[in-house]
Coordinates of C-alpha atoms and ligand atoms in Angstrom, one line a residue:
M1 CA -0.1 -0.1 -0.5
E2 CA 1.2 3.6 -0.9
K3 CA 2.3 5.2 2.3
R4 CA -0.6 7.8 3.3
K5 CA 0.7 11.4 2.4
L6 CA 0.8 13.3 5.9
E7 CA 1.8 9.3 8.0
G8 CA 2.7 9.4 11.2
Q9 CA 3.2 14.0 11.4
I10 CA 1.4 16.0 15.0
A11 CA -1.1 18.1 13.0
I12 CA -2.9 21.0 15.5
V13 CA -6.0 22.8 14.6
T14 CA -7.5 25.4 15.6
G15 CA -11.6 26.3 16.0
A16 CA -12.3 21.8 15.1
S17 CA -15.2 21.1 17.1
S18 CA -17.4 22.1 14.0
G19 CA -16.7 23.5 10.2
I20 CA -14.3 23.9 8.8
G21 CA -11.7 23.1 11.2
A22 CA -13.3 19.2 12.0
G23 CA -13.4 19.4 8.7
C24 CA -10.0 19.1 7.9
S25 CA -9.5 17.2 11.2
K26 CA -11.1 14.1 9.8
E27 CA -9.5 15.2 6.1
L28 CA -5.5 16.0 8.0
A29 CA -6.2 11.8 10.0
K30 CA -7.7 9.8 7.2
A31 CA -3.8 11.3 5.7
G32 CA -2.4 9.9 8.5
A33 CA -2.0 12.4 10.5
T34 CA -2.1 12.3 14.4
V35 CA -4.8 14.9 15.3
V36 CA -5.1 17.2 18.1
V37 CA -8.7 18.7 17.4
N38 CA -8.8 22.9 19.8
Y39 CA -11.7 24.0 20.8
P40 CA -11.7 26.9 22.3
V41 CA -14.1 26.6 25.3
P42 CA -16.2 24.4 27.5
G43 CA -19.3 24.3 25.7
A44 CA -17.7 22.7 23.0
K45 CA -16.3 19.8 24.0
A46 CA -19.0 18.0 23.3
M47 CA -18.9 18.8 19.6
A48 CA -15.2 18.1 19.5
E49 CA -15.4 14.7 21.3
A50 CA -17.8 13.9 18.7
V51 CA -15.2 14.8 16.2
V52 CA -12.5 12.9 17.6
K53 CA -14.6 9.8 18.0
D54 CA -15.4 9.6 14.1
I55 CA -11.7 10.3 13.2
N56 CA -11.4 7.0 15.5
S57 CA -14.1 5.4 14.1
T58 CA -12.1 4.8 10.8
G59 CA -9.0 3.8 12.8
G60 CA -7.4 7.9 13.2
V61 CA -5.5 9.1 15.9
A62 CA -6.8 11.9 17.6
I63 CA -6.8 13.8 20.8
T64 CA -9.5 17.1 22.7
Y65 CA -7.7 19.8 23.7
K66 CA -9.0 23.1 25.4
C67 CA -7.2 26.7 24.1
D68 CA -8.8 29.6 23.9
V69 CA -6.1 30.8 21.1
S70 CA -6.6 34.3 21.5
R71 CA -4.8 34.6 25.2
E72 CA -1.1 34.2 24.9
D73 CA -0.5 32.1 28.0
E74 CA -2.8 29.1 27.0
V75 CA -2.0 29.0 23.3
K76 CA 1.9 28.5 25.0
Q77 CA 0.1 26.3 26.9
M78 CA -1.3 24.0 24.1
F79 CA 1.9 24.1 21.9
A80 CA 3.6 22.4 25.4
D81 CA 2.1 19.8 26.1
V82 CA 1.3 18.5 22.7
V83 CA 5.2 18.7 22.2
E84 CA 5.3 16.8 25.0
Q85 CA 2.6 14.2 24.3
F86 CA 3.5 13.5 20.8
G87 CA 7.7 15.0 20.7
T88 CA 6.6 17.9 18.2
V89 CA 4.1 19.4 16.2
D90 CA 4.5 19.2 12.7
I91 CA 1.3 20.3 10.8
L92 CA -0.5 23.6 12.5
I93 CA -3.9 24.2 10.3
N94 CA -4.0 27.7 11.9
N95 CA -8.0 28.2 11.3
A96 CA -10.2 29.8 14.5
G97 CA -12.4 32.1 13.0
L98 CA -15.6 34.1 14.1
Q99 CA -17.8 37.2 12.8
K100 CA -19.1 39.9 14.4
D101 CA -21.1 41.5 12.2
A102 CA -22.5 45.0 12.1
K103 CA -23.0 47.7 10.8
F104 CA -19.7 50.3 10.6
T105 CA -21.5 52.6 12.4
E106 CA -22.6 51.1 15.2
M107 CA -20.1 48.7 15.4
T108 CA -18.7 48.4 19.2
L109 CA -14.8 48.1 20.2
D110 CA -15.6 45.0 21.7
Q111 CA -17.1 43.2 18.3
W112 CA -14.2 44.9 16.3
N113 CA -11.5 43.3 19.0
F114 CA -13.5 40.2 19.9
V115 CA -13.0 39.2 15.6
I116 CA -9.5 40.8 15.5
G117 CA -8.4 38.8 18.7
V118 CA -9.6 35.2 18.0
N119 CA -8.9 35.9 13.7
L120 CA -6.1 38.0 13.4
T121 CA -3.9 37.8 16.8
G122 CA -5.1 34.6 17.2
Q123 CA -3.0 33.0 14.1
F124 CA -0.2 34.9 15.0
L125 CA -0.2 33.7 18.8
C126 CA -0.4 29.4 17.0
A127 CA 2.2 30.3 14.2
R128 CA 4.6 32.1 16.3
E129 CA 4.7 28.5 19.0
A130 CA 4.9 26.2 16.1
I131 CA 7.5 28.0 14.7
K132 CA 9.9 28.3 17.7
E133 CA 8.9 24.4 17.0
F134 CA 9.4 23.6 14.1
L135 CA 13.5 25.5 14.4
R136 CA 13.7 23.7 17.5
R137 CA 13.3 20.7 15.3
G138 CA 14.1 20.7 11.6
V139 CA 13.8 18.3 9.5
N140 CA 13.3 15.1 10.8
G141 CA 12.2 12.9 7.7
K142 CA 8.4 12.8 8.1
S143 CA 8.5 15.2 5.4
K144 CA 10.4 17.3 3.4
S145 CA 9.9 20.8 5.0
A146 CA 10.5 21.1 8.6
G147 CA 7.3 22.3 9.7
K148 CA 4.1 23.7 7.6
I149 CA 1.5 26.0 8.8
I150 CA -2.2 26.5 6.3
C151 CA -3.8 30.1 7.6
M152 CA -7.6 29.7 6.6
S153 CA -8.1 32.9 5.5
S154 CA -11.6 33.7 3.4
V155 CA -12.1 34.8 -0.2
H156 CA -12.6 38.3 2.0
E157 CA -8.5 39.0 2.4
V158 CA -9.6 40.8 -1.2
I159 CA -13.7 40.5 -2.0
P160 CA -14.2 44.0 0.5
W161 CA -17.3 42.6 2.7
A162 CA -20.2 46.0 3.9
G163 CA -20.6 45.3 7.2
H164 CA -18.2 42.8 8.0
A165 CA -15.1 45.6 8.3
N166 CA -14.0 43.4 11.6
Y167 CA -13.7 40.0 9.7
A168 CA -12.3 41.8 6.2
A169 CA -9.8 43.3 8.3
S170 CA -8.5 40.6 10.3
K171 CA -8.5 38.5 7.2
G172 CA -6.6 41.0 5.1
G173 CA -4.5 41.3 7.7
V174 CA -3.7 37.2 7.8
M175 CA -2.6 37.5 3.9
L176 CA -0.4 40.1 4.7
M177 CA 0.8 38.2 8.1
M178 CA 0.9 34.5 6.1
K179 CA 2.9 36.3 3.7
T180 CA 5.2 37.9 6.1
I181 CA 6.5 35.2 7.4
A182 CA 6.7 32.4 5.0
Q183 CA 9.5 35.1 3.8
E184 CA 11.2 34.5 7.0
F185 CA 11.0 31.7 7.3
A186 CA 11.3 29.5 3.5
P187 CA 15.1 29.3 4.5
K188 CA 14.6 27.1 7.5
R189 CA 12.5 25.0 5.3
I190 CA 9.6 26.2 7.0
R191 CA 6.1 26.6 4.4
I192 CA 3.7 28.7 4.8
N193 CA 0.2 29.1 3.0
S194 CA -3.5 30.3 2.9
I195 CA -6.5 29.1 1.5
A196 CA -9.4 31.1 1.3
P197 CA -12.3 29.8 1.1
G198 CA -15.6 31.1 -0.6
A199 CA -19.0 30.2 0.8
I200 CA -18.8 26.7 2.8
A201 CA -21.7 25.4 4.4
T202 CA -20.7 25.8 8.3
P203 CA -22.7 27.1 11.1
I204 CA -20.7 30.3 10.8
N205 CA -23.3 31.8 7.5
H206 CA -26.4 29.0 8.1
D207 CA -28.8 32.1 7.6
A208 CA -27.1 32.6 4.0
W209 CA -28.0 28.6 2.7
D210 CA -31.0 27.3 5.1
T211 CA -33.5 28.3 2.7
A212 CA -34.0 28.4 -1.0
E213 CA -34.4 31.7 -1.3
H214 CA -30.8 32.3 0.9
L215 CA -29.4 29.4 -1.2
Q216 CA -30.9 31.4 -4.5
Q217 CA -29.4 34.8 -3.8
L218 CA -26.1 33.3 -2.4
L219 CA -25.3 31.5 -5.4
K220 CA -25.8 34.2 -7.4
L221 CA -22.1 34.6 -6.3
I222 CA -20.6 31.5 -7.1
P223 CA -20.1 30.9 -10.7
Q224 CA -20.0 27.0 -10.2
K225 CA -23.2 27.2 -8.5
R226 CA -22.4 25.1 -5.6
V227 CA -21.7 25.7 -1.8
G228 CA -19.1 24.3 -1.3
Q229 CA -18.3 21.9 1.4
V230 CA -16.0 21.3 4.6
E231 CA -14.7 18.5 2.6
D232 CA -13.7 20.7 -1.0
I233 CA -10.9 22.7 2.1
G234 CA -9.9 19.5 3.7
R235 CA -8.7 17.9 0.6
A236 CA -7.2 20.8 -0.2
A237 CA -5.7 21.5 3.1
V238 CA -4.0 17.7 3.3
W239 CA -1.9 18.3 -0.2
L240 CA -0.8 21.8 1.3
A241 CA 0.4 19.8 4.4
S242 CA 1.9 17.5 2.3
D243 CA 5.1 17.2 0.7
D244 CA 3.1 16.7 -3.1
A245 CA 3.3 20.8 -2.4
D246 CA 6.8 21.0 -1.3
Y247 CA 7.3 23.9 -3.3
V248 CA 4.6 25.9 -2.8
N249 CA 5.2 29.1 0.0
G250 CA 3.8 32.4 0.9
T251 CA 0.9 31.6 -1.7
T252 CA -2.9 31.8 -0.8
L253 CA -5.2 28.8 -2.9
F254 CA -8.4 30.2 -3.2
V255 CA -11.7 27.2 -3.1
D256 CA -14.4 29.5 -3.3
G257 CA -15.8 28.0 -6.7
G258 CA -14.9 30.9 -8.6
M259 CA -16.0 33.7 -6.1
T260 CA -13.2 35.9 -6.2
L261 CA -14.4 36.0 -10.6
Y262 CA -16.3 39.0 -9.9
P263 CA -19.5 36.8 -11.2
G264 CA -21.8 40.6 -10.9
F265 CA -19.8 40.9 -14.7
E266 CA -20.7 37.7 -16.8
D267 CA -23.0 38.9 -18.1
N268 CA -22.5 43.0 -17.7
G269 CA -20.3 45.5 -18.4
Ligands
LIG301 C1 -17.3 34.0 5.5 C2 -18.7 33.4 5.1 C3 -19.3 34.2 4.0 C4 -18.1 33.4 3.2 C5 -18.3 34.0 1.7 C6 -16.5 33.6 4.5 O1 -15.1 33.7 5.6 O2 -17.0 33.5 7.0 O3 -19.4 33.8 6.5 O4 -20.3 32.8 3.6 O5 -17.1 34.0 3.6 O6 -18.6 35.3 1.7

């Protein structure tokens, strides 16, 4: 049998109790990775456990780990505990993210700070700990890279989004953080890339596809005329984390059914 693409590698997936994080965890486990299914608050524990159970049922290895990625002390502890338990970390899927939408003039500082804190500062804190570990360990024979980071961005790293200034700003920030650290650490054989999902059916955008009418509106924005599934993102994450993507560094892979192709121009302009 051909060796699985991520055999024996240790992956931390943040925000993995639901949505894209849960989908990535399952695909990474199928590819042979041991997965740390991170969840943010006690209330999400049962969902994280369900993800682990699902992985275990197909012979995969995973554990749950509670950590709020916006808190420096908790992030440091998570990386220290994972390194102690599994020896190292090979892959970070920097996924945890949320929305707190509001009209700009009504957006509170709390809404702004909460989204920036999780989506951008959280990715910074986790990337920093991951890179420190990658540098300590170096290339270990499990991969051509000393470590891989995949930042979960969004089509909104390039598409402005009225009513979501905090979210769009966080993803624009993720884009340049990702490219900047990719430039800094490529000489150390660390690969850092982003995935920019379009509309993927998850709890975050439930309102956008829950009724036939909403779905019809949403599909106008997607040339491929289907809403994405978490597996679409999970498979892209496996590829980016694997040696098949060894020469891919500092780039954003859009997985969006063409959402960034200006579909409004299809029959117009
Ligand atoms: C957002 C979703 C939205 C999608 C496309 C994502 O980043 O979280 O709510 O449906 O972008 O607009």
